[in-house]
Short mmCIF file of C-alpha atoms and ligand atoms in Angstrom, two decimals:
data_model
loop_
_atom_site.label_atom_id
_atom_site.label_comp_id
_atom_site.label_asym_id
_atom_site.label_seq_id
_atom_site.Cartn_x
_atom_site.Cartn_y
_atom_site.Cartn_z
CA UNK A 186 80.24 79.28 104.54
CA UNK A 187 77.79 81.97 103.05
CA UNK A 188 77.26 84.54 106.02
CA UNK A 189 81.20 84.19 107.07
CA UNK A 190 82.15 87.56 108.90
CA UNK A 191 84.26 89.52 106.91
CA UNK A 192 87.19 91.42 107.98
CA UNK A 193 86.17 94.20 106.32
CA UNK A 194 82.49 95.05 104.95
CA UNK A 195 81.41 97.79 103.08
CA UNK A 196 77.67 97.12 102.22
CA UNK A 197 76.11 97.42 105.22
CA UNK A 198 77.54 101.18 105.57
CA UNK A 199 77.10 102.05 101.70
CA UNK A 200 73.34 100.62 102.14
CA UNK A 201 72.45 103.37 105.01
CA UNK A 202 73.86 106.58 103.04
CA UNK A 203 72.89 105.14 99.23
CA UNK A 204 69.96 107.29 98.97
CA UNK A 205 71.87 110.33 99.99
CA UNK A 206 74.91 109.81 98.29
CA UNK A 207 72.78 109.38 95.11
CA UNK A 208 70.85 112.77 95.62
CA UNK A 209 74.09 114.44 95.90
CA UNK A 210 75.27 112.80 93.29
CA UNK A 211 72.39 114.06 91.11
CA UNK A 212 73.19 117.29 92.41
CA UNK A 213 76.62 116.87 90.74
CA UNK A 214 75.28 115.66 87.22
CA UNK A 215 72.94 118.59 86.88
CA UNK A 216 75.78 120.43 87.34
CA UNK A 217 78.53 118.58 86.03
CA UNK A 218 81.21 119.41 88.40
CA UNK A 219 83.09 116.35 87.68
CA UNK A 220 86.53 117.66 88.49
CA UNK A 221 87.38 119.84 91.59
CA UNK A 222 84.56 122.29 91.59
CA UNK A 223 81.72 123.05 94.40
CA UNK A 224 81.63 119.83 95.93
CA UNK A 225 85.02 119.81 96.72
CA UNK A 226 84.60 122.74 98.42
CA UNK A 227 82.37 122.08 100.37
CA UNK A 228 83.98 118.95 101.40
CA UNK A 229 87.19 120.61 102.06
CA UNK A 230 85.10 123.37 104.28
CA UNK A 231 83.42 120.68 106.29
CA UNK A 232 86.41 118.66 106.78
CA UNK A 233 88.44 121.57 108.25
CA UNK A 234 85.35 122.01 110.77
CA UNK A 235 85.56 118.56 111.94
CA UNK A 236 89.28 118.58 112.50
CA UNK A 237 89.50 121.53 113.83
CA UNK A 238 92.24 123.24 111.63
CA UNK A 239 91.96 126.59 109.12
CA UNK A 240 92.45 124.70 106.15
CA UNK A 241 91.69 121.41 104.02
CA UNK A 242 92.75 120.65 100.42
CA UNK A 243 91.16 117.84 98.57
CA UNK A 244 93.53 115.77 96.48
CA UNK A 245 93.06 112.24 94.56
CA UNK A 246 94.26 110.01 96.82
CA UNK A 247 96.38 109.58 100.09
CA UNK A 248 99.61 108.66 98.67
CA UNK A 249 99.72 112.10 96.43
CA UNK A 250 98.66 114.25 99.92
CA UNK A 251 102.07 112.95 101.74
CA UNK A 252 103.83 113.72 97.94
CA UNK A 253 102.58 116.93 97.74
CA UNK A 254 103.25 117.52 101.87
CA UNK A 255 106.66 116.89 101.04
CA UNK A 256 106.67 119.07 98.21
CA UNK A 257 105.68 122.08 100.10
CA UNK A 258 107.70 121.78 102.55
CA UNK A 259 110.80 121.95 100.00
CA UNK A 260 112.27 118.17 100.46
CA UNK A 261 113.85 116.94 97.57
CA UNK A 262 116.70 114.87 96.45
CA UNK A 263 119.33 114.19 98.75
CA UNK A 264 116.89 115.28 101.87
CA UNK A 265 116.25 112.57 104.69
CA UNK A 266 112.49 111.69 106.05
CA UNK A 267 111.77 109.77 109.26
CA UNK A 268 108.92 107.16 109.34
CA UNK A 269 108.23 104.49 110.97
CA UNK A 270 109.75 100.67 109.66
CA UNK A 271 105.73 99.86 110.26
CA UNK A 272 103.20 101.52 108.47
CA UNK A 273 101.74 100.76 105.22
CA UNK A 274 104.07 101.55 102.77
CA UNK A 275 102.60 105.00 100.84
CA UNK A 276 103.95 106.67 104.03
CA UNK A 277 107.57 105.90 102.30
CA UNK A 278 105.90 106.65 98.72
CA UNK A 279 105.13 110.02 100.23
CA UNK A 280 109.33 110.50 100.67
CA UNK A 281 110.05 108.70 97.46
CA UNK A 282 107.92 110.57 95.28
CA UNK A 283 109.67 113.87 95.86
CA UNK A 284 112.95 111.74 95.88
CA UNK A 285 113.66 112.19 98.83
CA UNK A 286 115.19 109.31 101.24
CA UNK A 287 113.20 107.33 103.95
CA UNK A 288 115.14 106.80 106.97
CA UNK A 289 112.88 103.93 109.35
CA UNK A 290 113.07 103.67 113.04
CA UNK A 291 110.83 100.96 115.11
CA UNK A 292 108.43 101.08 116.73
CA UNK A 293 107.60 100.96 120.61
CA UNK A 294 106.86 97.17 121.48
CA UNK A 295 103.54 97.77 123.16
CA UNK A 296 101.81 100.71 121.48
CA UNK A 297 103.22 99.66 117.99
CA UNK A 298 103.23 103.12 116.77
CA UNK A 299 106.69 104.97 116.09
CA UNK A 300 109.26 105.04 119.12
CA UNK A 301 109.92 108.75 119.79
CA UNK A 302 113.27 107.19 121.77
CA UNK A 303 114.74 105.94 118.80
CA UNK A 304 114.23 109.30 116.12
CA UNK A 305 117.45 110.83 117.55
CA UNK A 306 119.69 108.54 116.83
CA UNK A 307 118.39 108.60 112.92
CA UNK A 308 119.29 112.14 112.44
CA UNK A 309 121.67 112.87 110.25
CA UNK A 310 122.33 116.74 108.85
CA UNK A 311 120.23 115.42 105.89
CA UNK A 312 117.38 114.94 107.83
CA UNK A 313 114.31 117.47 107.11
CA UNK A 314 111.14 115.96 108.37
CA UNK A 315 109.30 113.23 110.35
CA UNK A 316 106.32 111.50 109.04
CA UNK A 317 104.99 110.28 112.79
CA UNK A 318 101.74 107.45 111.61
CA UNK A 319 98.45 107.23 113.60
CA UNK A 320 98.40 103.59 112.91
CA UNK A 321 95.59 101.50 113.11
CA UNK A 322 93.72 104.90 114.31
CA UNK A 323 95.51 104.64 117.20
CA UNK A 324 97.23 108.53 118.12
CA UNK A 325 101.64 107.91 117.97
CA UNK A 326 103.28 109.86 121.31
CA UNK A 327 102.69 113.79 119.52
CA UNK A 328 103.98 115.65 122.07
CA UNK A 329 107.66 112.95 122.51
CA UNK A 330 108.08 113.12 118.31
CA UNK A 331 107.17 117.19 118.15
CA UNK A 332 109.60 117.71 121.34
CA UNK A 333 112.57 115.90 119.18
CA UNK A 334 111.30 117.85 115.90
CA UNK A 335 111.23 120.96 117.48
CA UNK A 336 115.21 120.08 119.39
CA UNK A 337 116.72 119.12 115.59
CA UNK A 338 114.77 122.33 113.59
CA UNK A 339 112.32 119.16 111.85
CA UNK A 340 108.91 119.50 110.41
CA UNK A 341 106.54 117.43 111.40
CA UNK A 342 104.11 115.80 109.03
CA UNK A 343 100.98 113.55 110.19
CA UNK A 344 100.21 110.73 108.19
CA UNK A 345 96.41 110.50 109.20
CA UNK A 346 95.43 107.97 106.63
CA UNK A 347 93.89 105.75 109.17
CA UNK A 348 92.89 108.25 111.84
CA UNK A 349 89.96 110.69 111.04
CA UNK A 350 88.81 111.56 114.06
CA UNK A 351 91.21 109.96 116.19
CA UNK A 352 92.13 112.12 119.21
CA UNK A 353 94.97 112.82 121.07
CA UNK A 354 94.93 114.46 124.97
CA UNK A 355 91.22 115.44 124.02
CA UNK A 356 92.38 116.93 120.60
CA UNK A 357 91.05 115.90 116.96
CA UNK A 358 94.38 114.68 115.61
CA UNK A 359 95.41 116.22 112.28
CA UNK A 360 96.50 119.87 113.93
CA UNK A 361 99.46 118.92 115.47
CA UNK A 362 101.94 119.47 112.33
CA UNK A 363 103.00 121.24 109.97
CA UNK A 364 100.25 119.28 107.85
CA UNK A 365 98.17 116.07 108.02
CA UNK A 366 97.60 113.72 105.04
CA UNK A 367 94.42 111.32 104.52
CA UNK A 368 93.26 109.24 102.50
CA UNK A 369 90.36 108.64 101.42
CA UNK A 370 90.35 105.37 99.86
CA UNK A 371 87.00 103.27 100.27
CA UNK A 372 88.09 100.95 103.26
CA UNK A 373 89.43 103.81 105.56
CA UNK A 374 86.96 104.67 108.23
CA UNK A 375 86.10 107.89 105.95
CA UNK A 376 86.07 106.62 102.36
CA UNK A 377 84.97 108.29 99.20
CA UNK A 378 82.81 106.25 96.60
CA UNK A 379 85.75 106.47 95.09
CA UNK A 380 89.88 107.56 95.40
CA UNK A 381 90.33 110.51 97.46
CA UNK A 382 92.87 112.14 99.48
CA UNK A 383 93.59 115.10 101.14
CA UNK A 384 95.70 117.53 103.64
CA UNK A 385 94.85 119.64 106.85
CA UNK A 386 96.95 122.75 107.62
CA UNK A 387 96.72 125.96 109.58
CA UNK A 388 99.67 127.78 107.44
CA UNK A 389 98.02 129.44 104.13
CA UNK A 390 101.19 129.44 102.16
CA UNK A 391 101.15 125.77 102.38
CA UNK A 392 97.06 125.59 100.81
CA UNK A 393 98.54 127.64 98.23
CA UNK A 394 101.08 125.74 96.85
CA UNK A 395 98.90 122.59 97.24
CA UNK A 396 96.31 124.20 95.28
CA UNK A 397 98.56 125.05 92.49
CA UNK A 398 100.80 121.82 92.32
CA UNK A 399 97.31 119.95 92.56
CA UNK A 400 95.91 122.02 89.29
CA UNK A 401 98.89 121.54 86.72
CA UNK A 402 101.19 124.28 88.44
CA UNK A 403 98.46 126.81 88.00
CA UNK A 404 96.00 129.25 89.79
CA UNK A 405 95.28 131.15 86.38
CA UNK A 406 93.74 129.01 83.94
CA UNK A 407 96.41 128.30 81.08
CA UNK A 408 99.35 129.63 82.92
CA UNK A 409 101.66 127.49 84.60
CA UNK A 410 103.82 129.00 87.20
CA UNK A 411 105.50 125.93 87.80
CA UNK A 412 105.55 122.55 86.85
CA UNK A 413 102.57 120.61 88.54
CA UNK A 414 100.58 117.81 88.39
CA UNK A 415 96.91 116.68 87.91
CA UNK A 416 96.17 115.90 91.61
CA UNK A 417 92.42 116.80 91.95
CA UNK A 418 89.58 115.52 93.87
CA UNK A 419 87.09 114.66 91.62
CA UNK A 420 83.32 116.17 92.08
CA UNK A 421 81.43 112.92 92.93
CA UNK A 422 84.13 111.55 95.63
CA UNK A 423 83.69 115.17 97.39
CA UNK A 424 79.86 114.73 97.46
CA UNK A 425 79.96 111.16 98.95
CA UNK A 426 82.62 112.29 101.19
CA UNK A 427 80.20 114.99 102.37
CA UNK A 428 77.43 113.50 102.96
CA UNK A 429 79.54 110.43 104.88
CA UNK A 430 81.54 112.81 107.03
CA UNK A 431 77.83 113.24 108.48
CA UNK A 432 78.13 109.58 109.73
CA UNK A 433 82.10 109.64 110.69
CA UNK A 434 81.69 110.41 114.84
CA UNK A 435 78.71 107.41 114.76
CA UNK A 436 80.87 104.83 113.02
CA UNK A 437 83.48 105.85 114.96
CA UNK A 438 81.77 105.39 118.30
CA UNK A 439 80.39 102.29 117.42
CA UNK A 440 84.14 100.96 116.40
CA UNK A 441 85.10 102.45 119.72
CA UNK A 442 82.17 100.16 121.56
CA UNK A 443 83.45 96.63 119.37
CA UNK A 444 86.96 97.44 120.32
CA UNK A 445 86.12 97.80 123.96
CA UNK A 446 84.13 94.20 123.81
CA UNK A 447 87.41 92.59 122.48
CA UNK A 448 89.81 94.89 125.01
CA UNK A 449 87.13 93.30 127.87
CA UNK A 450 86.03 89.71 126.78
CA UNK A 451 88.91 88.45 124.86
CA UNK A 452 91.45 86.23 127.41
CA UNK A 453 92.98 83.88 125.49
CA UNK A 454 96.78 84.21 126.85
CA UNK A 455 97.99 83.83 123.45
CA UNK A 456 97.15 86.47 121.89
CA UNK A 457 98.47 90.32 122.45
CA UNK A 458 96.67 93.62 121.78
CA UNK A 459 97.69 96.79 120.98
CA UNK A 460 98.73 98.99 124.59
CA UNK A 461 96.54 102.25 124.70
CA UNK A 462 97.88 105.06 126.86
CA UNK A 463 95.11 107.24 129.01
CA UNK A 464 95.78 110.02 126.60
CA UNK A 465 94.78 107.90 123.64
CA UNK A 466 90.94 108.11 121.67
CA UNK A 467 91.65 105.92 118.75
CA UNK A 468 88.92 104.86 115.94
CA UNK A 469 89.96 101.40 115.56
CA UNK A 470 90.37 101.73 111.92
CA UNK A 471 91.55 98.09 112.36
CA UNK A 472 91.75 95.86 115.28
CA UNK A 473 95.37 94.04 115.39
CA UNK A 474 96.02 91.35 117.77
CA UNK A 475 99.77 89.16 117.53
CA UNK A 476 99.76 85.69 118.33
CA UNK A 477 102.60 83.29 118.27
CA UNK A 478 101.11 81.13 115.65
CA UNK A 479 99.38 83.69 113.19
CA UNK A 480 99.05 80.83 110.44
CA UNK A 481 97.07 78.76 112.86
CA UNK A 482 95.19 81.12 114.38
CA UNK A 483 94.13 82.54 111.07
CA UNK A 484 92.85 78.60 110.14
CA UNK A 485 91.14 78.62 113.15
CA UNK A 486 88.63 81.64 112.80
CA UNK A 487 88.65 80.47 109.19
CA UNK A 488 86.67 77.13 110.47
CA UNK A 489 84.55 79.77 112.81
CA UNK A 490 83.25 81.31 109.96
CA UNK A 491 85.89 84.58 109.99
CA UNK A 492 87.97 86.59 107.92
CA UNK A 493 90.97 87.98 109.63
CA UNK A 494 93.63 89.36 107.17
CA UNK A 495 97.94 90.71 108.00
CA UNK A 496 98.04 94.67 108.39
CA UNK A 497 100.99 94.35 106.98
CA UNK A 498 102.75 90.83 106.71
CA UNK A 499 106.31 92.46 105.67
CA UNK A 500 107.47 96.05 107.55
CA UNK A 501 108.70 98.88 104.71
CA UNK A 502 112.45 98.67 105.39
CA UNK A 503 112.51 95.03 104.19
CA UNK A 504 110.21 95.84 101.19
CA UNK A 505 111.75 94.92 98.14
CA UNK A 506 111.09 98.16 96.60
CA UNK A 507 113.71 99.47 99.16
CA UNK A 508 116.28 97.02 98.93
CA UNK A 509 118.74 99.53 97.91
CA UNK A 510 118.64 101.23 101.17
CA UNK A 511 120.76 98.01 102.41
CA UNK A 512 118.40 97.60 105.49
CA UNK A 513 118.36 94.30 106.75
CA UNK A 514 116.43 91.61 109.08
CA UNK A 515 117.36 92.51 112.58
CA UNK A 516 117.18 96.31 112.38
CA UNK A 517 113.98 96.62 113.67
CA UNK A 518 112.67 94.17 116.00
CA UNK A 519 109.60 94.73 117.17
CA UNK A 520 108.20 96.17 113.64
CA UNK A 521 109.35 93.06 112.36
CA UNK A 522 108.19 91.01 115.43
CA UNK A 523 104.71 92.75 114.52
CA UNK A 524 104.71 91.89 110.86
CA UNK A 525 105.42 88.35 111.67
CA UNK A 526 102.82 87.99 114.12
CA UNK A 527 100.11 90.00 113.35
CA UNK A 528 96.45 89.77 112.71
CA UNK A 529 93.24 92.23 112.23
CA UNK A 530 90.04 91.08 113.57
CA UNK A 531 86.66 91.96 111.87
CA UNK A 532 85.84 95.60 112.84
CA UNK A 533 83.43 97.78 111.40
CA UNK A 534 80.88 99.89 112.49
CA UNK A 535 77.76 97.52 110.99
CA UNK A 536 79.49 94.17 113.10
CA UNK A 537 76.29 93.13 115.50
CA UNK A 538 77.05 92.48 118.86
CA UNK A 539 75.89 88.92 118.01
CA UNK A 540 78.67 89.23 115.52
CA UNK A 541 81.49 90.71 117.87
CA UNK A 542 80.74 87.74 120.32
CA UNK A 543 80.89 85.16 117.56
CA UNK A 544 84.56 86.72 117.03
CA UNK A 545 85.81 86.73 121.09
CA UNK A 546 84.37 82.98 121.01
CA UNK A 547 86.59 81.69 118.27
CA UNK A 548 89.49 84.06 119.72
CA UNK A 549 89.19 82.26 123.14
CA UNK A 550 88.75 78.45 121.73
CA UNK A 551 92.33 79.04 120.25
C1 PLP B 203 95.85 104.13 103.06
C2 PLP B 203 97.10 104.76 103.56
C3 PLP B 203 97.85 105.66 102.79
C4 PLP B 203 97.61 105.89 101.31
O1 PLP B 203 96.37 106.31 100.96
P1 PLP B 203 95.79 105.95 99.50
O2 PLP B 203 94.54 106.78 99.48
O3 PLP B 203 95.52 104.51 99.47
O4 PLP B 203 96.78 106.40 98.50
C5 PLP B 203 98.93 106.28 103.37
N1 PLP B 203 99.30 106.01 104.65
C6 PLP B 203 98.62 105.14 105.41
C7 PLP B 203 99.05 104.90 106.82
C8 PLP B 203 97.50 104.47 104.89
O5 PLP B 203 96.86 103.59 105.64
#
């Protein structure tokens, strides 16, 4: 089928900021600021003022903002990190990178974001930090994880990947740790033309060692005070990134209005969506239902003309990149219950009503 919905689609969004992204992207040429620079800046200034915290940093993608969050907060080898079993797995790369250990713990069955209940009984002495996710855009239970963080002497680290602008008890998540991570990458709901990342913070000391670790270990050009890495935001992500943050609160709203015609019109007993407490204001990055028979009901919208897609067919503690950490089916059963069961319905901002009621149609037939 040739107009098939997709579950993702960029072009629609790209086609209403091209002209603007392209000026500022002129405006980078003429001044060939390829590599950190103004625009970067200016991003990072902007992005602070929509989140609502002192500081951002701009870094080259999400993955290297939770490395270099772990990094200045000190873990290293031998330290323990709690995430969530159900997230996608960078959260764990985060932990890994500074070789470090992810511990998992599950999730709650309803909300599917991590189960403040069941950090406690993860602790060990190792333990430094939790990584709590705001999956899906949705806001995890701040004030249950920072409560058991703040008991066991534990950072707190917000993987905010899929939340930019996400709120939690009226508050612009992102501010509630030491540090928040995002990425950037092209699909989230703010996505460079390009790979980008980057970390909120109100502690300085923490911008500081970002900035040097980011730049080769250095704030002095040529001397290295430490050994660091290349971890820079290039010039022309920052410029798309500013011009798009512009757009962020529309697209969000709009996601927020499609998610609320699928909370409202969709009835089919078979298939479950994700619980929402009062004091949650997600962004519907994606829009995961579970259903008993995910193959089928994946067919089924297929023959409707739909793209659905698995966000994310296997949970991280039965990843085969973490097969030494001797986890094992079982441990986590309603992470697991999610990865076997779930699927993401279209959602983006661009979907036409027309579109969104195409979608609840083939979701009821089922
Ligand atoms: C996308 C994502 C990341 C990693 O970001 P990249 O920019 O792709 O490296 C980390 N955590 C979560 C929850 C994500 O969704």
């Amino acid at each position: 089928m040739n107009n098939k919905i997709g579950c993702l689609d960029l072009k629609g969004q790209h086609e209403q900021v091209k002209k603007e992204i392209f000026e500022a992207f002129e405006k980078v040429y003429e001044k060939t600021a390829f590599s950190g620079g103004p625009f970067v800046e200016e991003f990072e200034k902007k992005f602070a003022g929509y989140i609502g915290s002192n500081y951002a940093i701009g870094v080259s993608n999400g993955t290297i903002a939770l490395h270099l969050a772990m990094l200045a907060l000190g873990i290293k080898e031998g330290d323990e990190v709690i995430i969530p079993a159900n997230t996608f797995i960078a959260t764990a790369w985060g932990v890994s990178h500074a070789n470090a250990t992810p511990v998992f713990v599950d999730c709650d069955k309803d909300t599917w974001e991590i189960d403040a209940t069941k950090i406690e009984a993860a602790i060990t002495s190792k333990t430094k930090a939790v990584i709590g996710v705001h999956l899906y855009g949705q806001p995890f239970d701040v004030d249950a994880v920072k409560a058991i963080c703040d008991k066991h002497n534990l950072f707190l680290v917000e993987d905010a990947a899929q939340a930019q602008g996400t709120r939690y008890k009226g508050k612009t998540v992102g501010v509630f740790g030491e540090m928040a991570c995002y990425s950037f990458y092209p699909g989230k709901n703010l996505g460079a033309c390009g790979e980008a990342g980057g970390l909120t913070t109100n502690n300085e000391a923490y911008v500081k060692k970002i900035q040097s670790l980011r730049n080769h270990g250095s704030t002095v050009r040529y001397y290295h005070d430490e050994i660091g890495y290349n971890y820079r935001m290039g010039g022309l992500e920052g410029a798309s990134l500013s011009v798009k943050l512009n757009y962020l609160e529309g697209w969000n709203n709009r996601r927020r209005e499609i998610s609320k015609m699928y909370q409202k019109q969709i009835t089919n007993p078979k298939i479950k969506m994700q619980q929402t407490p009062e004091w949650a204001d997600g962004i519907y990055h994606l829009f995961v239902i579970t259903t008993p028979e995910k193959e089928l009901f994946v067919k089924h919208l297929d023959e409707h003309g739909i793209s659905a897609a698995y966000h994310y067919p296997v949970p991280c503690h039965l990843q085969k990149a973490y097969a030494h950490l001797n986890y094992k089916a079982g441990d986590f059963p309603n992470a697991e219950y999610l990865a076997a069961h779930c699927v993401s319905l279209p959602m983006y901002a661009e979907l036409t009503n027309e579109q969104v009621e195409i979608v609840i149609k083939a979701v009821n037939s089922f």
